[in-house]
Amino acid sequence: MSFPENFVWGAATASYQIEGGVSEGGRGVSIWDTFSHTPGRIVNGDTGDVACDSYHRWAEDVELLKAMHLKAYRFSIAWPRIIPGGTGPVNAEGLAWYSRFVDALLAAGIEPYVTLYHWDLPQALQDKGGWLNADTAKAFAEYARVVAEHFRGRVTHYFTLNEPQCSVGLGYATGAHAPGYKLDDGAVFCAWHNTIYAHCLAADAIRKADLAALVGIAPTGRICTPATDSPADIAAARQAMFDLEDGNWTFTYSPALDPIVLGKWPQIKGGQAQRVIDAIPQEQLDALPLGRLDFIGMNIYNSVAVRARADGKPEFCPRAAGHPRTAIGWPITPEAMEWGPRFLHERYGLPIFITENGLSCTDRIHLDGKVHDPERIDFTHRYLLALRQGIEAGADVQGYFHWSLLDNFEWSEGYNERFGLVYVDYPTGTRTPKDSAAWYRETIDANGGNL
Ligand code: FCB
């Protein structure tokens, strides 16, 4: 059985993780420049200063995408390249750089799927409070307008935000990501709320700038799968996936999607976050309908199994000893790709793109000059089989973007983790497609019928 007709097969990256060229083309400083240059923040003291050097090697990247027969490429635009100060003058050189890139993709028959915010906030906005300041949301909408006007007729698919669960959860709660804050739950929710408000204003600005544009968001979060196929376990998993307790709400889908799809902020049981929700200004509540989505992006890596207790309440199942894991240590749970989209589609009724899925492996160049990565092939094969089951069960999934096209700067893990279909030798920038790249091309050519 193959995948639905016109299924979009793609790969994904993000600006700070691949571009380098941080001081070129009039780019402003982002919070990730500041964070990665702060001693002790990133493994090995790595930074994105050069990364995969895609700022210079972009034409090579397009060739790689072409060779894999990819139909679409999800990449992010760096806000500090377009409006270096966060607000104020637009940097024509930045727009021109992405213009050349988008034109090259279109000429190669590859559809651009643009993420507007994959975490590289202009530092100038951080200096004014970053996402704790509602003005950042307004600045984001202006940036989105500039991009959507510029690319009218060339880019149709936009994702406003990538994973607020991480940019806010790791950025403002645990401090593992830029800007590295460890704030209380009320302040974290304030940053969260401003990012969702930003999505709403930006979605409106994009649609006003380009009537044909389609707008989505790319969240991630806890996926719960039923321990067995019993109706009780399925109900328990569904409940656990969307439930919000004080202290565990950041890594869930509902605080991102409920407000913009269902038009209301969810209840967060307990503490300070709920007090912030109760105090949201009317102007910001009124903005919720502007955020309506054309589709949802899901970044899926793993899940947790849930069973129903005797009283029906959900209970997380412990993982068996020796449960398979990827190189970064994330559990391998293909069933995430069946149940995640099923539960999300059930709750929100919108088309879905898998905007990220993949794994890091300890890849290296073998004696024969090739990069053999059977783990990546097996992992992706299993996850795609599960995705097909989810689609057969009714989830309207329209595309799959593998994370990532290239090995790249994995945030606080630096260059330790290799997630690419293409191996990057960082000292030279040389790219070597891994075995999985050839396997992925065959899968695309067969529309998944080979699986
Ligand atoms: C996701 C991020 C992406 C990448 C993968 C491995 O959380 O969106 O940039 O780091 O994880």
Short mmCIF file of C-alpha atoms and ligand atoms in Angstrom, two decimals:
data_model
loop_
_atom_site.label_atom_id
_atom_site.label_comp_id
_atom_site.label_asym_id
_atom_site.label_seq_id
_atom_site.Cartn_x
_atom_site.Cartn_y
_atom_site.Cartn_z
CA MET A 1 0.00 0.00 0.00
CA SER A 2 1.35 3.39 -0.84
CA PHE A 3 0.72 6.79 0.74
CA PRO A 4 -2.06 9.15 -0.37
CA GLU A 5 -1.74 10.69 -3.81
CA ASN A 6 0.25 13.95 -3.81
CA PHE A 7 1.77 13.10 -0.44
CA VAL A 8 4.49 15.68 0.24
CA TRP A 9 7.88 14.06 0.87
CA GLY A 10 10.41 16.48 2.26
CA ALA A 11 13.25 17.23 4.63
CA ALA A 12 13.70 20.01 7.15
CA THR A 13 16.37 22.29 8.60
CA ALA A 14 16.54 25.56 10.53
CA SER A 15 18.52 28.73 9.88
CA TYR A 16 20.79 28.89 12.93
CA GLN A 17 21.51 25.16 12.73
CA ILE A 18 22.87 25.23 9.18
CA GLU A 19 23.57 28.70 7.79
CA GLY A 20 26.70 30.08 9.45
CA GLY A 21 27.64 33.43 7.90
CA VAL A 22 26.47 35.06 11.12
CA SER A 23 28.19 38.38 10.47
CA GLU A 24 27.50 38.50 6.76
CA GLY A 25 24.86 40.09 4.58
CA GLY A 26 23.81 42.63 7.20
CA ARG A 27 22.51 39.98 9.61
CA GLY A 28 21.85 41.18 13.16
CA VAL A 29 22.77 39.29 16.31
CA SER A 30 20.34 36.61 17.52
CA ILE A 31 19.85 35.16 20.99
CA TRP A 32 21.50 31.98 19.81
CA ASP A 33 24.70 33.86 18.90
CA THR A 34 24.76 35.30 22.40
CA PHE A 35 23.86 32.01 24.08
CA SER A 36 26.29 29.82 22.15
CA HIS A 37 29.13 32.25 22.88
CA THR A 38 28.40 32.10 26.61
CA PRO A 39 30.90 29.68 28.19
CA GLY A 40 29.38 26.48 29.50
CA ARG A 41 26.11 26.64 27.57
CA ILE A 42 26.89 24.34 24.63
CA VAL A 43 28.69 21.00 24.55
CA ASN A 44 32.34 21.56 23.48
CA GLY A 45 31.72 25.31 23.34
CA ASP A 46 30.35 24.82 19.81
CA THR A 47 28.59 27.72 18.07
CA GLY A 48 26.58 28.20 14.86
CA ASP A 49 29.13 30.71 13.50
CA VAL A 50 29.93 28.44 10.55
CA ALA A 51 27.61 25.43 11.04
CA CYS A 52 27.06 23.73 7.64
CA ASP A 53 28.04 26.95 5.88
CA SER A 54 24.78 26.83 3.95
CA TYR A 55 24.96 30.62 3.71
CA HIS A 56 27.65 29.99 1.06
CA ARG A 57 26.86 26.41 0.04
CA TRP A 58 23.13 26.83 -0.54
CA ALA A 59 23.32 25.88 -4.21
CA GLU A 60 24.91 22.57 -3.20
CA ASP A 61 22.07 22.01 -0.74
CA VAL A 62 19.53 22.46 -3.53
CA GLU A 63 21.43 19.88 -5.60
CA LEU A 64 21.25 17.44 -2.68
CA LEU A 65 17.51 17.96 -2.33
CA LYS A 66 17.10 17.44 -6.05
CA ALA A 67 19.17 14.26 -6.06
CA MET A 68 16.88 12.85 -3.35
CA HIS A 69 13.79 13.64 -5.45
CA LEU A 70 12.33 15.62 -2.57
CA LYS A 71 9.12 17.39 -3.35
CA ALA A 72 9.43 19.99 -0.61
CA TYR A 73 11.97 21.58 1.72
CA ARG A 74 11.11 23.02 5.11
CA PHE A 75 13.68 25.63 6.12
CA SER A 76 13.51 28.64 8.38
CA ILE A 77 14.18 32.28 7.68
CA ALA A 78 16.42 34.03 10.19
CA TRP A 79 14.50 37.03 11.52
CA PRO A 80 17.83 38.87 12.22
CA ARG A 81 18.72 38.62 8.52
CA ILE A 82 15.47 40.35 7.53
CA ILE A 83 15.02 42.90 10.32
CA PRO A 84 18.41 42.93 12.07
CA GLY A 85 17.25 45.05 14.98
CA GLY A 86 14.01 43.10 15.50
CA THR A 87 12.03 46.23 14.64
CA GLY A 88 12.95 49.00 12.22
CA PRO A 89 14.74 48.89 8.88
CA VAL A 90 14.40 45.88 6.60
CA ASN A 91 17.69 44.45 5.35
CA ALA A 92 17.36 44.15 1.56
CA GLU A 93 20.44 41.92 1.38
CA GLY A 94 18.81 39.38 3.68
CA LEU A 95 15.66 39.25 1.59
CA ALA A 96 17.76 38.94 -1.56
CA TRP A 97 19.65 35.98 -0.13
CA TYR A 98 16.45 34.02 0.63
CA SER A 99 15.02 35.13 -2.71
CA ARG A 100 17.87 33.51 -4.60
CA PHE A 101 17.42 30.39 -2.54
CA VAL A 102 13.64 30.18 -3.02
CA ASP A 103 14.03 30.76 -6.76
CA ALA A 104 16.57 27.94 -6.96
CA LEU A 105 14.19 25.61 -5.12
CA LEU A 106 11.29 26.50 -7.39
CA ALA A 107 13.47 26.04 -10.48
CA ALA A 108 14.30 22.55 -9.18
CA GLY A 109 10.61 21.76 -8.70
CA ILE A 110 10.94 21.76 -4.90
CA GLU A 111 8.21 23.50 -2.94
CA PRO A 112 9.45 25.82 -0.16
CA TYR A 113 7.78 25.39 3.24
CA VAL A 114 8.92 28.35 5.28
CA THR A 115 9.23 28.49 9.07
CA LEU A 116 9.34 32.09 10.27
CA TYR A 117 10.63 31.51 13.78
CA HIS A 118 12.92 28.61 14.55
CA TRP A 119 14.22 30.20 17.75
CA ASP A 120 16.71 32.83 16.51
CA LEU A 121 15.13 35.93 18.05
CA PRO A 122 16.94 39.20 17.31
CA GLN A 123 19.01 40.00 20.40
CA ALA A 124 17.72 43.59 20.33
CA LEU A 125 14.25 42.25 21.19
CA GLN A 126 15.61 40.04 23.95
CA ASP A 127 17.17 43.14 25.45
CA LYS A 128 13.63 44.48 25.80
CA GLY A 129 12.33 41.33 27.49
CA GLY A 130 12.03 38.94 24.54
CA TRP A 131 8.86 36.87 24.73
CA LEU A 132 8.05 38.31 28.13
CA ASN A 133 7.18 41.52 26.29
CA ALA A 134 3.95 41.59 24.24
CA ASP A 135 5.62 44.08 21.85
CA THR A 136 7.72 41.15 20.56
CA ALA A 137 4.48 39.66 19.21
CA LYS A 138 3.79 42.86 17.27
CA ALA A 139 7.34 42.95 15.94
CA PHE A 140 6.96 39.34 14.80
CA ALA A 141 3.78 40.18 12.88
CA GLU A 142 5.59 43.00 11.08
CA TYR A 143 8.46 40.68 10.16
CA ALA A 144 5.94 38.08 8.92
CA ARG A 145 4.24 40.74 6.77
CA VAL A 146 7.55 41.75 5.19
CA VAL A 147 8.38 38.14 4.32
CA ALA A 148 4.89 37.24 3.03
CA GLU A 149 4.76 40.33 0.81
CA HIS A 150 8.19 39.65 -0.56
CA PHE A 151 7.45 36.03 -1.37
CA ARG A 152 3.87 36.48 -2.59
CA GLY A 153 3.34 34.05 -5.47
CA ARG A 154 6.48 32.07 -4.61
CA VAL A 155 5.87 30.71 -1.10
CA THR A 156 2.45 29.32 -0.20
CA HIS A 157 3.10 27.31 2.97
CA TYR A 158 4.13 29.08 6.16
CA PHE A 159 4.76 27.83 9.67
CA THR A 160 4.81 30.76 12.05
CA LEU A 161 6.55 29.18 15.05
CA ASN A 162 8.61 26.08 15.56
CA GLU A 163 7.99 24.33 18.88
CA PRO A 164 7.08 26.99 21.43
CA GLN A 165 7.33 23.98 23.76
CA CYS A 166 11.12 24.28 23.42
CA SER A 167 11.71 27.99 22.76
CA VAL A 168 9.64 28.80 25.83
CA GLY A 169 9.95 25.60 27.90
CA LEU A 170 13.71 25.23 27.47
CA GLY A 171 14.38 28.94 26.97
CA TYR A 172 12.43 30.34 29.94
CA ALA A 173 11.83 27.40 32.31
CA THR A 174 14.80 25.01 32.34
CA GLY A 175 17.36 27.43 30.88
CA ALA A 176 18.85 24.77 28.57
CA HIS A 177 18.21 26.89 25.48
CA ALA A 178 18.54 30.59 24.67
CA PRO A 179 17.95 32.95 26.39
CA GLY A 180 18.77 30.53 29.24
CA TYR A 181 16.26 31.73 31.83
CA LYS A 182 14.91 29.70 34.74
CA LEU A 183 11.71 31.52 35.62
CA ASP A 184 8.68 30.59 37.66
CA ASP A 185 5.62 29.06 36.05
CA GLY A 186 3.69 32.34 35.86
CA ALA A 187 6.50 34.10 33.98
CA VAL A 188 6.97 31.07 31.72
CA PHE A 189 3.31 31.16 30.85
CA CYS A 190 3.54 34.87 30.15
CA ALA A 191 6.28 34.15 27.54
CA TRP A 192 4.13 31.32 26.21
CA HIS A 193 1.10 33.47 25.88
CA ASN A 194 3.03 36.17 24.00
CA THR A 195 4.34 33.61 21.51
CA ILE A 196 0.83 32.33 20.78
CA TYR A 197 -0.36 35.94 20.50
CA ALA A 198 2.53 36.45 18.04
CA HIS A 199 1.32 33.50 16.00
CA CYS A 200 -2.16 35.01 15.81
CA LEU A 201 -0.99 38.45 14.72
CA ALA A 202 1.47 36.96 12.23
CA ALA A 203 -1.12 34.61 10.71
CA ASP A 204 -3.35 37.60 10.08
CA ALA A 205 -0.48 39.65 8.63
CA ILE A 206 0.53 36.81 6.29
CA ARG A 207 -3.01 36.37 5.00
CA LYS A 208 -3.44 40.09 4.46
CA ALA A 209 -0.15 40.24 2.56
CA ASP A 210 -0.92 37.21 0.39
CA LEU A 211 -4.45 35.94 -0.06
CA ALA A 212 -3.17 32.60 -1.35
CA ALA A 213 -0.86 31.92 1.61
CA LEU A 214 -1.61 28.98 3.90
CA VAL A 215 -0.65 29.23 7.55
CA GLY A 216 0.33 26.59 10.05
CA ILE A 217 2.37 26.25 13.23
CA ALA A 218 4.84 23.46 14.07
CA PRO A 219 4.49 22.43 17.71
CA THR A 220 5.76 19.32 19.44
CA GLY A 221 4.82 17.75 22.74
CA ARG A 222 4.05 14.63 24.70
CA ILE A 223 2.49 11.92 22.57
CA CYS A 224 0.70 9.22 24.48
CA THR A 225 -0.01 5.84 22.93
CA PRO A 226 -2.35 3.21 24.37
CA ALA A 227 -0.58 0.29 26.04
CA THR A 228 -3.15 -2.06 24.42
CA ASP A 229 -5.96 -1.63 21.90
CA SER A 230 -8.59 -1.72 24.64
CA PRO A 231 -11.05 1.20 24.58
CA ALA A 232 -10.08 2.01 28.19
CA ASP A 233 -6.37 2.33 27.36
CA ILE A 234 -7.13 4.37 24.23
CA ALA A 235 -9.26 6.76 26.26
CA ALA A 236 -6.57 6.99 28.95
CA ALA A 237 -3.85 7.76 26.38
CA ARG A 238 -6.00 10.43 24.74
CA GLN A 239 -6.63 12.07 28.09
CA ALA A 240 -2.98 11.94 29.16
CA MET A 241 -1.84 13.45 25.86
CA PHE A 242 -3.83 16.65 26.31
CA ASP A 243 -4.11 16.93 30.10
CA LEU A 244 -2.45 19.96 31.66
CA GLU A 245 -1.22 19.86 35.21
CA ASP A 246 0.67 22.72 36.78
CA GLY A 247 4.33 22.02 36.12
CA ASN A 248 3.91 19.72 33.12
CA TRP A 249 2.03 21.88 30.65
CA THR A 250 4.93 23.22 28.55
CA PHE A 251 5.64 19.98 26.70
CA THR A 252 2.08 19.39 25.48
CA TYR A 253 0.12 20.24 22.35
CA SER A 254 -3.00 21.71 23.90
CA PRO A 255 -1.70 25.05 25.22
CA ALA A 256 -0.53 25.86 21.68
CA LEU A 257 -3.42 24.46 19.68
CA ASP A 258 -6.50 24.86 21.89
CA PRO A 259 -6.40 28.67 21.84
CA ILE A 260 -5.86 29.00 18.10
CA VAL A 261 -7.96 26.10 16.87
CA LEU A 262 -10.66 25.81 19.54
CA GLY A 263 -10.61 29.53 20.38
CA LYS A 264 -10.12 29.15 24.12
CA TRP A 265 -7.25 28.87 26.55
CA PRO A 266 -7.20 25.52 28.33
CA GLN A 267 -7.35 25.23 32.11
CA ILE A 268 -4.01 24.47 33.71
CA LYS A 269 -4.72 22.81 37.01
CA GLY A 270 -2.95 24.38 39.93
CA GLY A 271 -0.59 27.29 40.22
CA GLN A 272 0.58 30.44 38.63
CA ALA A 273 -0.01 29.74 34.93
CA GLN A 274 -3.76 29.73 35.48
CA ARG A 275 -3.56 33.14 37.13
CA VAL A 276 -1.87 34.51 33.98
CA ILE A 277 -4.56 32.90 31.81
CA ASP A 278 -7.27 34.50 33.90
CA ALA A 279 -5.65 37.92 33.41
CA ILE A 280 -5.18 37.83 29.62
CA PRO A 281 -6.19 41.26 28.25
CA GLN A 282 -9.31 41.40 26.08
CA GLU A 283 -7.38 42.70 23.04
CA GLN A 284 -5.29 39.55 23.14
CA LEU A 285 -8.28 37.25 23.59
CA ASP A 286 -9.90 38.96 20.61
CA ALA A 287 -6.84 38.10 18.50
CA LEU A 288 -7.34 34.33 18.87
CA PRO A 289 -9.57 33.87 15.79
CA LEU A 290 -6.90 35.57 13.65
CA GLY A 291 -4.63 32.63 14.40
CA ARG A 292 -6.85 30.05 12.70
CA LEU A 293 -4.82 27.36 10.99
CA ASP A 294 -4.88 25.84 7.54
CA PHE A 295 -2.89 22.88 8.80
CA ILE A 296 -0.94 21.70 11.81
CA GLY A 297 2.72 20.69 11.76
CA MET A 298 3.79 17.98 14.19
CA ASN A 299 7.41 17.39 15.18
CA ILE A 300 7.40 13.77 16.30
CA TYR A 301 10.32 11.92 17.85
CA ASN A 302 8.90 9.57 20.49
CA SER A 303 6.02 8.78 22.77
CA VAL A 304 5.10 7.26 26.08
CA ALA A 305 2.70 4.35 26.59
CA VAL A 306 -0.32 4.89 28.82
CA ARG A 307 -2.76 2.42 30.35
CA ALA A 308 -6.02 2.87 32.23
CA ARG A 309 -5.94 2.23 35.95
CA ALA A 310 -8.83 0.31 37.51
CA ASP A 311 -10.63 3.66 38.07
CA GLY A 312 -10.07 4.56 34.39
CA LYS A 313 -7.49 7.29 35.15
CA PRO A 314 -4.36 7.32 32.93
CA GLU A 315 -1.11 5.86 34.15
CA PHE A 316 2.24 6.11 32.36
CA CYS A 317 3.85 2.71 31.71
CA PRO A 318 7.54 2.36 32.56
CA ARG A 319 9.81 1.45 29.65
CA ALA A 320 11.16 -2.08 29.62
CA ALA A 321 14.80 -2.50 30.57
CA GLY A 322 17.02 -2.04 27.52
CA HIS A 323 14.35 -0.27 25.48
CA PRO A 324 15.92 0.79 22.13
CA ARG A 325 17.28 4.32 21.98
CA THR A 326 18.91 6.63 19.45
CA ALA A 327 22.42 8.04 19.86
CA ILE A 328 21.13 11.08 21.75
CA GLY A 329 19.27 8.68 24.07
CA TRP A 330 15.73 9.33 22.89
CA PRO A 331 13.51 6.21 22.99
CA ILE A 332 12.52 4.59 19.69
CA THR A 333 8.72 4.35 19.64
CA PRO A 334 7.30 4.13 16.08
CA GLU A 335 3.74 3.97 17.45
CA ALA A 336 4.07 7.71 18.13
CA MET A 337 3.51 8.22 14.41
CA GLU A 338 0.25 6.31 14.40
CA TRP A 339 -1.38 7.70 17.54
CA GLY A 340 0.00 11.24 17.61
CA PRO A 341 -1.62 12.25 14.31
CA ARG A 342 -4.78 10.24 15.13
CA PHE A 343 -5.36 11.97 18.46
CA LEU A 344 -4.47 15.39 17.06
CA HIS A 345 -6.70 15.02 14.05
CA GLU A 346 -9.55 13.80 16.22
CA ARG A 347 -9.27 16.81 18.54
CA TYR A 348 -8.62 19.57 16.00
CA GLY A 349 -9.97 18.22 12.70
CA LEU A 350 -7.26 19.85 10.58
CA PRO A 351 -4.85 18.49 7.98
CA ILE A 352 -1.45 17.59 9.40
CA PHE A 353 2.11 17.67 8.12
CA ILE A 354 4.78 15.76 9.99
CA THR A 355 7.18 18.70 10.03
CA GLU A 356 10.00 16.80 11.76
CA ASN A 357 10.91 13.20 12.48
CA GLY A 358 14.31 11.56 12.60
CA LEU A 359 17.15 10.47 14.86
CA SER A 360 20.78 11.04 15.63
CA CYS A 361 23.24 8.23 14.98
CA THR A 362 26.97 7.87 15.53
CA ASP A 363 27.54 8.21 11.77
CA ARG A 364 31.01 8.32 10.28
CA ILE A 365 32.69 7.85 6.92
CA HIS A 366 33.53 4.18 6.48
CA LEU A 367 36.64 2.71 4.83
CA ASP A 368 34.82 2.58 1.50
CA GLY A 369 34.22 6.34 1.65
CA LYS A 370 30.48 5.90 2.27
CA VAL A 371 28.31 6.57 5.30
CA HIS A 372 26.36 3.44 6.19
CA ASP A 373 23.47 4.26 8.51
CA PRO A 374 21.21 1.21 8.76
CA GLU A 375 19.80 2.55 12.06
CA ARG A 376 18.35 5.59 10.30
CA ILE A 377 16.81 3.45 7.56
CA ASP A 378 15.26 1.02 10.04
CA PHE A 379 13.98 3.82 12.30
CA THR A 380 12.42 5.77 9.45
CA HIS A 381 10.97 2.63 7.88
CA ARG A 382 9.23 1.74 11.16
CA TYR A 383 7.96 5.26 11.78
CA LEU A 384 6.60 5.54 8.23
CA LEU A 385 4.79 2.20 8.54
CA ALA A 386 3.15 3.48 11.71
CA LEU A 387 2.30 6.77 10.00
CA ARG A 388 0.55 4.87 7.23
CA GLN A 389 -1.47 3.03 9.85
CA GLY A 390 -2.47 6.35 11.36
CA ILE A 391 -3.53 7.61 7.95
CA GLU A 392 -5.53 4.44 7.33
CA ALA A 393 -7.24 4.98 10.69
CA GLY A 394 -8.37 8.40 9.51
CA ALA A 395 -5.65 10.95 10.34
CA ASP A 396 -5.44 13.43 7.47
CA VAL A 397 -1.65 13.58 7.10
CA GLN A 398 -0.55 15.30 3.91
CA GLY A 399 3.22 15.19 4.14
CA TYR A 400 6.35 14.07 5.96
CA PHE A 401 9.54 16.10 6.45
CA HIS A 402 12.55 14.17 7.67
CA TRP A 403 14.73 15.91 10.26
CA SER A 404 17.17 16.64 8.89
CA LEU A 405 18.56 17.20 5.43
CA LEU A 406 22.03 17.76 6.89
CA ASP A 407 23.92 16.96 10.06
CA ASN A 408 23.87 20.29 11.85
CA PHE A 409 24.24 22.34 15.04
CA GLU A 410 21.99 20.52 17.50
CA TRP A 411 21.42 23.44 19.90
CA SER A 412 22.86 22.78 23.37
CA GLU A 413 24.32 19.48 22.11
CA GLY A 414 26.47 21.30 19.55
CA TYR A 415 27.83 19.14 16.74
CA ASN A 416 27.76 15.96 18.82
CA GLU A 417 24.50 14.70 17.36
CA ARG A 418 24.19 13.79 13.68
CA PHE A 419 20.58 13.91 12.49
CA GLY A 420 21.19 14.30 8.72
CA LEU A 421 20.38 12.24 5.67
CA VAL A 422 23.59 13.87 4.48
CA TYR A 423 26.83 13.71 6.44
CA VAL A 424 28.65 16.99 6.99
CA ASP A 425 32.39 17.10 7.62
CA TYR A 426 32.43 20.32 9.63
CA PRO A 427 36.09 21.30 9.19
CA THR A 428 35.69 21.33 5.39
CA GLY A 429 31.92 21.65 4.90
CA THR A 430 32.01 18.60 2.60
CA ARG A 431 28.64 16.85 2.25
CA THR A 432 28.30 13.08 1.77
CA PRO A 433 24.82 11.61 1.31
CA LYS A 434 24.35 8.68 3.68
CA ASP A 435 22.84 5.32 2.65
CA SER A 436 19.55 6.60 4.09
CA ALA A 437 19.46 9.37 1.47
CA ALA A 438 19.36 6.77 -1.31
CA TRP A 439 16.80 4.72 0.61
CA TYR A 440 14.65 7.82 1.12
CA ARG A 441 14.80 8.59 -2.61
CA GLU A 442 13.53 5.07 -3.41
CA THR A 443 10.77 5.51 -0.87
CA ILE A 444 9.75 8.82 -2.41
CA ASP A 445 9.84 7.38 -5.93
CA ALA A 446 7.53 4.56 -4.79
CA ASN A 447 5.34 6.96 -2.76
CA GLY A 448 6.01 4.64 0.18
CA GLY A 449 4.79 1.59 -1.76
CA ASN A 450 8.14 -0.11 -1.11
CA LEU A 451 7.64 -0.15 2.66
C1 FCB B 1 13.54 19.64 17.43
C2 FCB B 1 13.95 20.97 16.83
C3 FCB B 1 14.95 20.83 15.71
C4 FCB B 1 15.99 19.77 16.00
C5 FCB B 1 15.33 18.47 16.41
C6 FCB B 1 16.28 17.34 16.67
O1 FCB B 1 13.09 19.85 18.73
O2 FCB B 1 12.83 21.63 16.31
O3 FCB B 1 15.52 22.09 15.48
O4 FCB B 1 16.89 20.23 16.93
O5 FCB B 1 14.53 18.69 17.55
#
